[in-house]
PDB file of C-alpha atoms in Angstrom:
ATOM      1  CA  SER P  27     -18.900   1.927 -40.015  1.00  0.00           C
ATOM      2  CA  SER P  28     -18.171   2.484 -44.022  1.00  0.00           C
ATOM      3  CA  GLY P  29     -14.921   0.096 -43.891  1.00  0.00           C
ATOM      4  CA  ILE P  30     -17.255  -2.807 -41.850  1.00  0.00           C
ATOM      5  CA  ASN P  31     -20.713  -2.294 -44.694  1.00  0.00           C
ATOM      6  CA  ALA P  32     -17.731  -2.501 -47.163  1.00  0.00           C
ATOM      7  CA  GLU P  33     -16.081  -5.891 -45.351  1.00  0.00           C
ATOM      8  CA  TRP P  34     -19.347  -7.367 -45.050  1.00  0.00           C
ATOM      9  CA  PRO P  35     -22.082  -6.220 -46.325  1.00  0.00           C
ATOM     10  CA  LEU P  36     -25.410  -5.508 -44.224  1.00  0.00           C
ATOM     11  CA  ARG P  37     -27.672  -8.127 -45.546  1.00  0.00           C
ATOM     12  CA  PRO P  38     -31.423  -9.363 -42.513  1.00  0.00           C
ATOM     13  CA  GLY P  39     -31.049 -12.173 -40.829  1.00  0.00           C
ATOM     14  CA  LYS P  40     -26.927 -12.132 -41.326  1.00  0.00           C
ATOM     15  CA  CYS P  41     -24.194 -11.232 -38.011  1.00  0.00           C
ATOM     16  CA  VAL P  42     -20.641 -10.184 -38.221  1.00  0.00           C
ATOM     17  CA  GLN P  43     -18.524 -11.092 -35.095  1.00  0.00           C
ATOM     18  CA  LEU P  44     -16.526  -8.312 -33.833  1.00  0.00           C
ATOM     19  CA  PRO P  45     -12.289  -9.047 -32.789  1.00  0.00           C
ATOM     20  CA  ALA P  46     -11.969  -8.815 -29.414  1.00  0.00           C
ATOM     21  CA  PRO P  47     -10.476  -5.216 -28.033  1.00  0.00           C
ATOM     22  CA  THR P  48      -6.401  -5.116 -27.478  1.00  0.00           C
ATOM     23  CA  THR P  49      -6.390  -1.904 -26.491  1.00  0.00           C
ATOM     24  CA  LYS P  50      -6.679  -1.659 -22.255  1.00  0.00           C
ATOM     25  CA  LEU P  51      -9.009   1.422 -21.635  1.00  0.00           C
ATOM     26  CA  PRO P  52      -6.784   2.786 -17.928  1.00  0.00           C
ATOM     27  CA  ARG P  53     -10.361   3.075 -14.893  1.00  0.00           C
ATOM     28  CA  GLU P  54     -11.202   6.844 -14.026  1.00  0.00           C
ATOM     29  CA  LYS P  55     -11.207   4.776  -9.747  1.00  0.00           C
ATOM     30  CA  PRO P  56      -9.442   2.448  -8.306  1.00  0.00           C
ATOM     31  CA  ILE P  57     -11.149  -1.037  -8.350  1.00  0.00           C
ATOM     32  CA  PRO P  58     -14.251  -1.269  -5.407  1.00  0.00           C
ATOM     33  CA  LYS P  59     -12.968  -3.877  -2.644  1.00  0.00           C
ATOM     34  CA  PRO P  60     -14.927  -6.297  -1.528  1.00  0.00           C
ATOM     35  CA  LYS P  61     -17.478  -6.083   1.125  1.00  0.00           C
ATOM     36  CA  LEU P  62     -16.167  -7.516   4.599  1.00  0.00           C
ATOM     37  CA  PRO P  63     -19.001 -10.884   4.902  1.00  0.00           C
ATOM     38  CA  THR P  64     -20.603 -10.083   8.298  1.00  0.00           C
ATOM     39  CA  LYS P  65     -20.135 -12.080  11.586  1.00  0.00           C
ATOM     40  CA  TRP P  66     -22.791 -14.330  10.074  1.00  0.00           C
ATOM     41  CA  GLU P  67     -21.132 -15.118   6.720  1.00  0.00           C
ATOM     42  CA  ALA P  68     -18.118 -15.982   8.442  1.00  0.00           C
ATOM     43  CA  PHE P  69     -19.220 -18.769  10.825  1.00  0.00           C
ATOM     44  CA  ALA P  70     -21.422 -20.066   7.943  1.00  0.00           C
ATOM     45  CA  LYS P  71     -18.255 -20.505   5.560  1.00  0.00           C
ATOM     46  CA  SER P  72     -16.275 -21.598   8.370  1.00  0.00           C
ATOM     47  CA  LYS P  73     -19.116 -24.671   9.425  1.00  0.00           C
ATOM     48  CA  GLY P  74     -19.783 -25.291   5.041  1.00  0.00           C
ATOM     49  CA  ILE P  75     -23.124 -24.007   5.202  1.00  0.00           C
ATOM     50  CA  LEU P  76     -24.756 -23.557   2.156  1.00  0.00           C
ATOM     51  CA  LYS P  77     -27.134 -20.377   1.792  1.00  0.00           C
ATOM     52  CA  LYS P  78     -30.434 -22.045   0.820  1.00  0.00           C
ATOM     53  CA  LYS P  79     -33.696 -19.616   0.180  1.00  0.00           C
ATOM     54  CA  ARG P  80     -36.540 -20.368   1.549  1.00  0.00           C
ATOM     55  CA  GLY P  81     -40.242 -20.055  -0.010  1.00  0.00           C
ATOM     56  CA  ARG P  82     -42.525 -16.938   0.988  1.00  0.00           C
ATOM     57  CA  MET P  83     -45.447 -18.987   2.117  1.00  0.00           C
ATOM     58  CA  LEU P  84     -45.342 -21.492   4.740  1.00  0.00           C
ATOM     59  CA  TYR P  85     -48.757 -24.486   6.004  1.00  0.00           C
ATOM     60  CA  ASP P  86     -50.169 -23.261   9.193  1.00  0.00           C
ATOM     61  CA  GLU P  87     -50.721 -27.094  10.459  1.00  0.00           C
ATOM     62  CA  VAL P  88     -54.047 -24.862  13.018  1.00  0.00           C
ATOM     63  CA  ALA P  89     -56.202 -22.982  10.282  1.00  0.00           C
ATOM     64  CA  GLU P  90     -55.271 -25.493   6.990  1.00  0.00           C
ATOM     65  CA  GLU P  91     -53.775 -23.391   4.781  1.00  0.00           C
ATOM     66  CA  TRP P  92     -51.038 -21.979   3.370  1.00  0.00           C
ATOM     67  CA  LYS P  93     -49.555 -18.531   4.620  1.00  0.00           C
ATOM     68  CA  PRO P  94     -47.633 -15.974   4.098  1.00  0.00           C
ATOM     69  CA  ARG P  95     -43.972 -16.465   6.347  1.00  0.00           C
ATOM     70  CA  PHE P  96     -43.350 -13.266   7.498  1.00  0.00           C
ATOM     71  CA  GLY P  97     -46.110  -9.803   7.897  1.00  0.00           C
ATOM     72  CA  TYR P  98     -49.912  -9.417   7.886  1.00  0.00           C
ATOM     73  CA  ASN P  99     -51.551 -12.950   8.231  1.00  0.00           C
ATOM     74  CA  LYS P 100     -48.122 -14.904   9.388  1.00  0.00           C
ATOM     75  CA  ALA P 101     -48.723 -18.373   9.343  1.00  0.00           C
ATOM     76  CA  GLY P 102     -48.366 -18.896  13.448  1.00  0.00           C
ATOM     77  CA  GLY P 103     -49.391 -15.518  14.350  1.00  0.00           C
ATOM     78  CA  ASP P 104     -53.142 -15.299  15.989  1.00  0.00           C
ATOM     79  CA  LYS P 105     -52.863 -15.044  19.106  1.00  0.00           C
ATOM     80  CA  GLU P 106     -55.825 -16.476  19.564  1.00  0.00           C
ATOM     81  CA  GLN P 107     -54.075 -19.543  18.494  1.00  0.00           C
ATOM     82  CA  ASN P 108     -51.474 -19.946  20.539  1.00  0.00           C
ATOM     83  CA  TRP P 109     -53.042 -19.197  23.651  1.00  0.00           C
ATOM     84  CA  VAL P 110     -51.330 -22.692  24.515  1.00  0.00           C
ATOM     85  CA  VAL P 111     -47.756 -23.730  25.102  1.00  0.00           C
ATOM     86  CA  GLU P 112     -46.293 -26.575  25.710  1.00  0.00           C
ATOM     87  CA  VAL P 113     -44.544 -27.248  29.308  1.00  0.00           C
ATOM     88  CA  PRO P 114     -40.745 -28.047  30.084  1.00  0.00           C
ATOM     89  CA  GLY P 115     -41.668 -31.795  32.993  1.00  0.00           C
ATOM     90  CA  ASN P 116     -39.430 -29.899  34.515  1.00  0.00           C
ATOM     91  CA  GLY P 117     -40.793 -26.613  34.880  1.00  0.00           C
ATOM     92  CA  ASP P 118     -42.287 -23.635  36.494  1.00  0.00           C
ATOM     93  CA  PRO P 119     -45.879 -24.217  36.329  1.00  0.00           C
ATOM     94  CA  TYR P 120     -46.362 -20.889  38.076  1.00  0.00           C
ATOM     95  CA  LYS P 121     -43.682 -19.194  35.173  1.00  0.00           C
ATOM     96  CA  ASP P 122     -45.303 -17.180  32.219  1.00  0.00           C
ATOM     97  CA  TRP P 123     -45.018 -19.175  29.744  1.00  0.00           C
ATOM     98  CA  LEU P 124     -46.814 -16.577  26.917  1.00  0.00           C
ATOM     99  CA  GLY P 125     -45.176 -14.004  28.202  1.00  0.00           C
ATOM    100  CA  ASP P 126     -41.435 -15.713  28.040  1.00  0.00           C
ATOM    101  CA  LYS P 127     -42.104 -16.759  25.204  1.00  0.00           C
ATOM    102  CA  GLU P 128     -42.581 -12.669  23.583  1.00  0.00           C
ATOM    103  CA  ASP P 129     -39.512 -11.361  25.597  1.00  0.00           C
ATOM    104  CA  LYS P 130     -37.147 -13.826  24.005  1.00  0.00           C
ATOM    105  CA  THR P 131     -38.493 -13.266  20.633  1.00  0.00           C
ATOM    106  CA  LYS P 132     -38.555 -10.065  21.510  1.00  0.00           C
ATOM    107  CA  GLU P 133     -34.810 -10.404  22.874  1.00  0.00           C
ATOM    108  CA  LYS P 134     -33.388 -12.181  19.114  1.00  0.00           C
ATOM    109  CA  VAL P 135     -35.015  -8.427  17.287  1.00  0.00           C
ATOM    110  CA  ALA P 136     -32.823  -6.617  18.972  1.00  0.00           C
ATOM    111  CA  LYS P 137     -29.980  -9.121  18.616  1.00  0.00           C
ATOM    112  CA  ASN P 138     -30.359  -9.416  14.510  1.00  0.00           C
ATOM    113  CA  GLU P 139     -30.138  -5.627  14.950  1.00  0.00           C
ATOM    114  CA  PHE P 140     -27.327  -5.525  17.017  1.00  0.00           C
ATOM    115  CA  GLN P 141     -25.888  -7.467  15.085  1.00  0.00           C
ATOM    116  CA  ARG P 142     -26.403  -5.073  12.294  1.00  0.00           C
ATOM    117  CA  LEU P 143     -25.885  -2.037  13.137  1.00  0.00           C
ATOM    118  CA  GLN P 144     -22.423  -3.213  14.113  1.00  0.00           C
ATOM    119  CA  ASN P 145     -22.209  -4.852  10.574  1.00  0.00           C
ATOM    120  CA  ILE P 146     -22.516  -1.372   9.152  1.00  0.00           C
ATOM    121  CA  SER P 147     -20.374   0.324  11.398  1.00  0.00           C
ATOM    122  CA  LYS P 148     -17.528  -1.941  10.443  1.00  0.00           C
ATOM    123  CA  GLN P 149     -18.044  -0.592   6.222  1.00  0.00           C
ATOM    124  CA  ILE P 150     -17.605   2.580   7.497  1.00  0.00           C
ATOM    125  CA  LYS P 151     -14.555   2.065   9.474  1.00  0.00           C
ATOM    126  CA  VAL P 152     -13.051   0.420   6.750  1.00  0.00           C
ATOM    127  CA  GLN P 153     -14.474   3.037   4.721  1.00  0.00           C
ATOM    128  CA  SER P 154     -13.099   5.974   6.628  1.00  0.00           C
ATOM    129  CA  GLU P 155      -9.264   4.907   7.253  1.00  0.00           C
ATOM    130  CA  SER P 156      -9.090   3.794   3.077  1.00  0.00           C
ATOM    131  CA  ILE P 157      -9.998   7.301   3.292  1.00  0.00           C
ATOM    132  CA  ASN P 158      -7.640   8.990   5.142  1.00  0.00           C
ATOM    133  CA  GLN P 159      -5.347   7.050   4.105  1.00  0.00           C
ATOM    134  CA  THR P 160      -5.848   8.012   0.798  1.00  0.00           C
ATOM    135  CA  VAL P 161      -5.824  12.000   1.921  1.00  0.00           C
ATOM    136  CA  LYS P 162      -2.148  12.043   3.859  1.00  0.00           C
ATOM    137  CA  GLN P 163      -0.805  10.023   0.401  1.00  0.00           C
ATOM    138  CA  ALA P 164      -2.348  13.142  -1.263  1.00  0.00           C
ATOM    139  CA  ASN P 165      -1.009  15.541   0.917  1.00  0.00           C
ATOM    140  CA  ILE P 166       2.501  14.165   1.360  1.00  0.00           C
ATOM    141  CA  SER P 167       2.769  13.998  -2.487  1.00  0.00           C
ATOM    142  CA  THR P 168       3.818  17.743  -2.529  1.00  0.00           C
ATOM    143  CA  ALA P 169       6.962  19.188  -3.014  1.00  0.00           C
ATOM    144  CA  SER P 170       6.611  20.583   0.600  1.00  0.00           C
ATOM    145  CA  LEU P 171       5.617  17.017   2.306  1.00  0.00           C
ATOM    146  CA  GLY P 172       2.005  18.753   3.048  1.00  0.00           C
ATOM    147  CA  LYS P 173       3.226  21.477   5.141  1.00  0.00           C
ATOM    148  CA  PHE P 174       1.651  24.616   2.520  1.00  0.00           C
ATOM    149  CA  GLN P 175      -1.954  22.366   1.940  1.00  0.00           C
ATOM    150  CA  GLU P 176      -4.851  24.094   3.552  1.00  0.00           C
ATOM    151  CA  LYS P 177      -6.345  20.412   5.837  1.00  0.00           C
ATOM    152  CA  SER P 178      -9.974  20.244   6.498  1.00  0.00           C
ATOM    153  CA  LYS P 179     -11.470  20.084   9.903  1.00  0.00           C
ATOM    154  CA  ASP P 180     -10.467  18.194  12.543  1.00  0.00           C
ATOM    155  CA  GLU P 181      -7.422  16.996  10.033  1.00  0.00           C
ATOM    156  CA  LYS P 182      -4.387  15.438  11.919  1.00  0.00           C
ATOM    157  CA  LYS P 183      -1.023  16.573  11.194  1.00  0.00           C
ATOM    158  CA  ALA P 184       0.533  14.131   8.374  1.00  0.00           C
ATOM    159  CA  LYS P 185       3.832  12.323   9.639  1.00  0.00           C
ATOM    160  CA  ALA P 186       6.676  11.653   7.445  1.00  0.00           C
ATOM    161  CA  LYS P 187       6.996   8.323   8.285  1.00  0.00           C
ATOM    162  CA  GLY P 188      10.888   6.554   8.799  1.00  0.00           C
ATOM    163  CA  LYS P 189      13.809   7.349  10.838  1.00  0.00           C
ATOM    164  CA  HIS P 190      14.873  10.885  11.440  1.00  0.00           C
ATOM    165  CA  LYS P 191      18.033  11.603  11.558  1.00  0.00           C
ATOM    166  CA  LYS P 192      18.829  14.860  13.843  1.00  0.00           C
ATOM    167  CA  PHE P 193      22.311  16.442  12.750  1.00  0.00           C
ATOM    168  CA  ASP P 194      24.772  18.605  15.081  1.00  0.00           C
ATOM    169  CA  PRO P 195      24.798  22.737  13.808  1.00  0.00           C
ATOM    170  CA  VAL P 196      27.677  23.914  11.910  1.00  0.00           C
ATOM    171  CA  SER P 197      28.440  26.958  13.531  1.00  0.00           C
ATOM    172  CA  GLY P 198      28.565  28.386  16.416  1.00  0.00           C
ATOM    173  CA  ASN P 199      29.013  26.008  19.704  1.00  0.00           C
ATOM    174  CA  THR P 200      31.629  23.464  19.797  1.00  0.00           C
ATOM    175  CA  ALA P 201      31.625  22.962  23.062  1.00  0.00           C
ATOM    176  CA  SER P 202      29.460  19.702  22.707  1.00  0.00           C
ATOM    177  CA  GLU P 203      31.359  18.433  19.934  1.00  0.00           C
ATOM    178  CA  LYS P 204      34.329  19.666  21.201  1.00  0.00           C
ATOM    179  CA  GLU P 205      33.326  17.108  24.023  1.00  0.00           C
ATOM    180  CA  LYS P 206      32.147  13.985  21.251  1.00  0.00           C
ATOM    181  CA  SER P 207      36.376  13.646  20.827  1.00  0.00           C
ATOM    182  CA  LEU P 208      37.903  13.407  24.446  1.00  0.00           C
ATOM    183  CA  ALA P 209      35.255  11.392  25.158  1.00  0.00           C
ATOM    184  CA  LEU P 210      36.024   9.335  22.142  1.00  0.00           C
ATOM    185  CA  ILE P 211      40.070   9.467  23.144  1.00  0.00           C
ATOM    186  CA  ASN P 212      39.568   8.340  26.292  1.00  0.00           C
ATOM    187  CA  LYS P 213      37.029   5.986  25.297  1.00  0.00           C
ATOM    188  CA  ILE P 214      40.096   4.075  22.918  1.00  0.00           C
ATOM    189  CA  ALA P 215      43.476   4.904  25.295  1.00  0.00           C
ATOM    190  CA  SER P 216      41.398   2.893  27.596  1.00  0.00           C
ATOM    191  CA  GLY P 217      40.844   0.332  25.734  1.00  0.00           C
ATOM    192  CA  GLY P 218      37.085  -0.163  25.682  1.00  0.00           C
ATOM    193  CA  VAL P 219      37.103   0.437  22.046  1.00  0.00           C
ATOM    194  CA  SER P 220      39.164  -2.764  20.806  1.00  0.00           C
ATOM    195  CA  VAL P 221      41.404  -1.118  17.528  1.00  0.00           C
ATOM    196  CA  ASN P 222      43.088  -3.316  14.976  1.00  0.00           C
ATOM    197  CA  LYS P 223      45.985  -1.028  14.855  1.00  0.00           C
ATOM    198  CA  GLU P 224      48.063  -4.157  12.163  1.00  0.00           C
ATOM    199  CA  LYS P 225      44.757  -3.143   9.956  1.00  0.00           C
ATOM    200  CA  ALA P 226      45.203   1.042  10.457  1.00  0.00           C
ATOM    201  CA  ALA P 227      48.936   0.476  10.197  1.00  0.00           C
ATOM    202  CA  ASN P 228      48.297  -0.946   6.113  1.00  0.00           C
ATOM    203  CA  LYS P 229      45.835   1.610   5.871  1.00  0.00           C
ATOM    204  CA  GLU P 230      47.744   4.822   6.964  1.00  0.00           C
ATOM    205  CA  LEU P 231      50.935   3.349   4.768  1.00  0.00           C
ATOM    206  CA  GLY P 232      48.693   3.073   1.667  1.00  0.00           C
ATOM    207  CA  ALA P 233      47.347   5.842   1.657  1.00  0.00           C
ATOM    208  CA  THR P 234      50.814   7.548   2.465  1.00  0.00           C
ATOM    209  CA  ILE P 235      52.926   5.676  -0.289  1.00  0.00           C
ATOM    210  CA  LYS P 236      49.810   7.433  -3.203  1.00  0.00           C
ATOM    211  CA  ARG P 237      49.840  10.338  -1.927  1.00  0.00           C
ATOM    212  CA  SER P 238      53.964   9.943  -2.077  1.00  0.00           C
ATOM    213  CA  ARG P 239      53.378   8.950  -6.403  1.00  0.00           C
ATOM    214  CA  GLU P 240      50.522  11.306  -6.514  1.00  0.00           C
ATOM    215  CA  ALA P 241      53.218  14.100  -6.532  1.00  0.00           C
ATOM    216  CA  GLU P 242      56.159  12.797  -7.884  1.00  0.00           C
ATOM    217  CA  ARG P 243      54.028  12.024 -10.655  1.00  0.00           C
ATOM    218  CA  GLU P 244      53.545  15.921 -10.549  1.00  0.00           C
ATOM    219  CA  ASN P 245      56.879  16.743  -9.712  1.00  0.00           C
ATOM    220  CA  ARG P 246      57.935  15.043 -13.499  1.00  0.00           C
ATOM    221  CA  THR P 247      54.928  16.646 -14.830  1.00  0.00           C
ATOM    222  CA  ASN P 248      56.139  20.292 -14.094  1.00  0.00           C
ATOM    223  CA  LYS P 249      59.979  19.499 -14.943  1.00  0.00           C
ATOM    224  CA  ARG P 250      58.737  18.677 -18.777  1.00  0.00           C
ATOM    225  CA  ARG P 251      56.504  21.183 -18.998  1.00  0.00           C
ATOM    226  CA  SER P 252      59.467  23.654 -17.180  1.00  0.00           C
ATOM    227  CA  LYS P 253      61.890  22.218 -20.517  1.00  0.00           C
ATOM    228  CA  MET P 254      60.115  23.839 -23.543  1.00  0.00           C
ATOM    229  CA  GLY P 255      58.898  26.803 -23.892  1.00  0.00           C
ATOM    230  CA  VAL P 256      55.228  28.203 -24.043  1.00  0.00           C
ATOM    231  CA  LYS P 257      54.484  27.640 -27.290  1.00  0.00           C
ATOM    232  CA  ALA P 258      55.831  24.347 -28.073  1.00  0.00           C
ATOM    233  CA  GLN P 259      53.880  22.521 -24.723  1.00  0.00           C
ATOM    234  CA  THR P 260      50.606  24.259 -27.085  1.00  0.00           C
ATOM    235  CA  ASN P 261      52.411  22.565 -29.802  1.00  0.00           C
ATOM    236  CA  HIS P 262      52.879  19.128 -28.585  1.00  0.00           C
ATOM    237  CA  PHE P 263      49.845  19.276 -26.863  1.00  0.00           C
ATOM    238  CA  ASP P 264      47.834  19.824 -31.077  1.00  0.00           C
ATOM    239  CA  MET P 265      50.026  16.784 -31.646  1.00  0.00           C
ATOM    240  CA  LYS P 266      49.384  14.391 -28.998  1.00  0.00           C
ATOM    241  CA  LYS P 267      45.282  15.895 -30.071  1.00  0.00           C
ATOM    242  CA  ARG P 268      45.302  14.489 -33.781  1.00  0.00           C
ATOM    243  CA  GLU P 269      46.794  11.648 -32.489  1.00  0.00           C
ATOM    244  CA  VAL P 270      44.693   9.602 -31.023  1.00  0.00           C
ATOM    245  CA  SER P 271      41.359  11.261 -32.242  1.00  0.00           C
ATOM    246  CA  GLY P 272      40.902  13.181 -35.929  1.00  0.00           C
ATOM    247  CA  PRO P 273      40.794  12.914 -39.174  1.00  0.00           C
ATOM    248  CA  GLY P 274      44.007  13.465 -40.323  1.00  0.00           C
ATOM    249  CA  LYS P 275      45.168  10.066 -37.940  1.00  0.00           C
ATOM    250  CA  GLU P 276      42.809   7.409 -40.385  1.00  0.00           C
ATOM    251  CA  ARG P 277      43.958   9.992 -43.684  1.00  0.00           C
ATOM    252  CA  LYS P 278      47.865   8.587 -41.601  1.00  0.00           C
ATOM    253  CA  LYS P 279      46.581   5.268 -41.419  1.00  0.00           C
ATOM    254  CA  ARG P 280      45.117   4.728 -45.759  1.00  0.00           C
ATOM    255  CA  HIS P 281      49.406   6.785 -46.925  1.00  0.00           C
ATOM    256  CA  GLN P 282      50.475   3.781 -45.049  1.00  0.00           C
ATOM    257  CA  ILE P 283      48.407   1.049 -46.451  1.00  0.00           C
TER     258      ILE P 283
END
């Protein structure tokens, strides 16, 4: 505040616009996911129906005055005004049309309530799935993959995803390994497996040449060491080290220059 007062002395009627923040502060909790649309909202979006706010008051033509649309003393809610119902031309004249109108109204109310409960259950299901996924992720994040993690009531054991390869034991009964080897040999001998013999022979020949070269190199090194004494070997290798790296080599180059 002292820096701001020194830069912009506050006076009556003067406003100071501070620069936009550059540091992004981390959130404590993740950004809430948008709610799923209800059945009606999805239908209205597909049909392009826009939401319009209706007025609270409605004109009652029978009473010739404005009345609330819903609630007490609503427009068209007086039973004494609705004692006559228009019957269609092909309608049954002996049917209780007043009672049928009330039944349809009750059905609409029940249907709306059922859809409201369906929307609530859908939201709860999505939230519970998200919570379960978070709990599973937290459980398997430990070093033991949740093996020693305390579990809540009715919580299922977290299963590790991915392919699990089972390996045969390295000790114990070797009968299964023997059977597998014999089965493979029989399969190759019977011609069931196509083997590129030329490629296999070239690979084996290359490995043999490589082994012979390594053995020859090792024999040459052993002969050279046997001709030299222990002290001479030590001095020889020390000289080699000095030639490869060290301040002596740099000095030698300077004298030559």
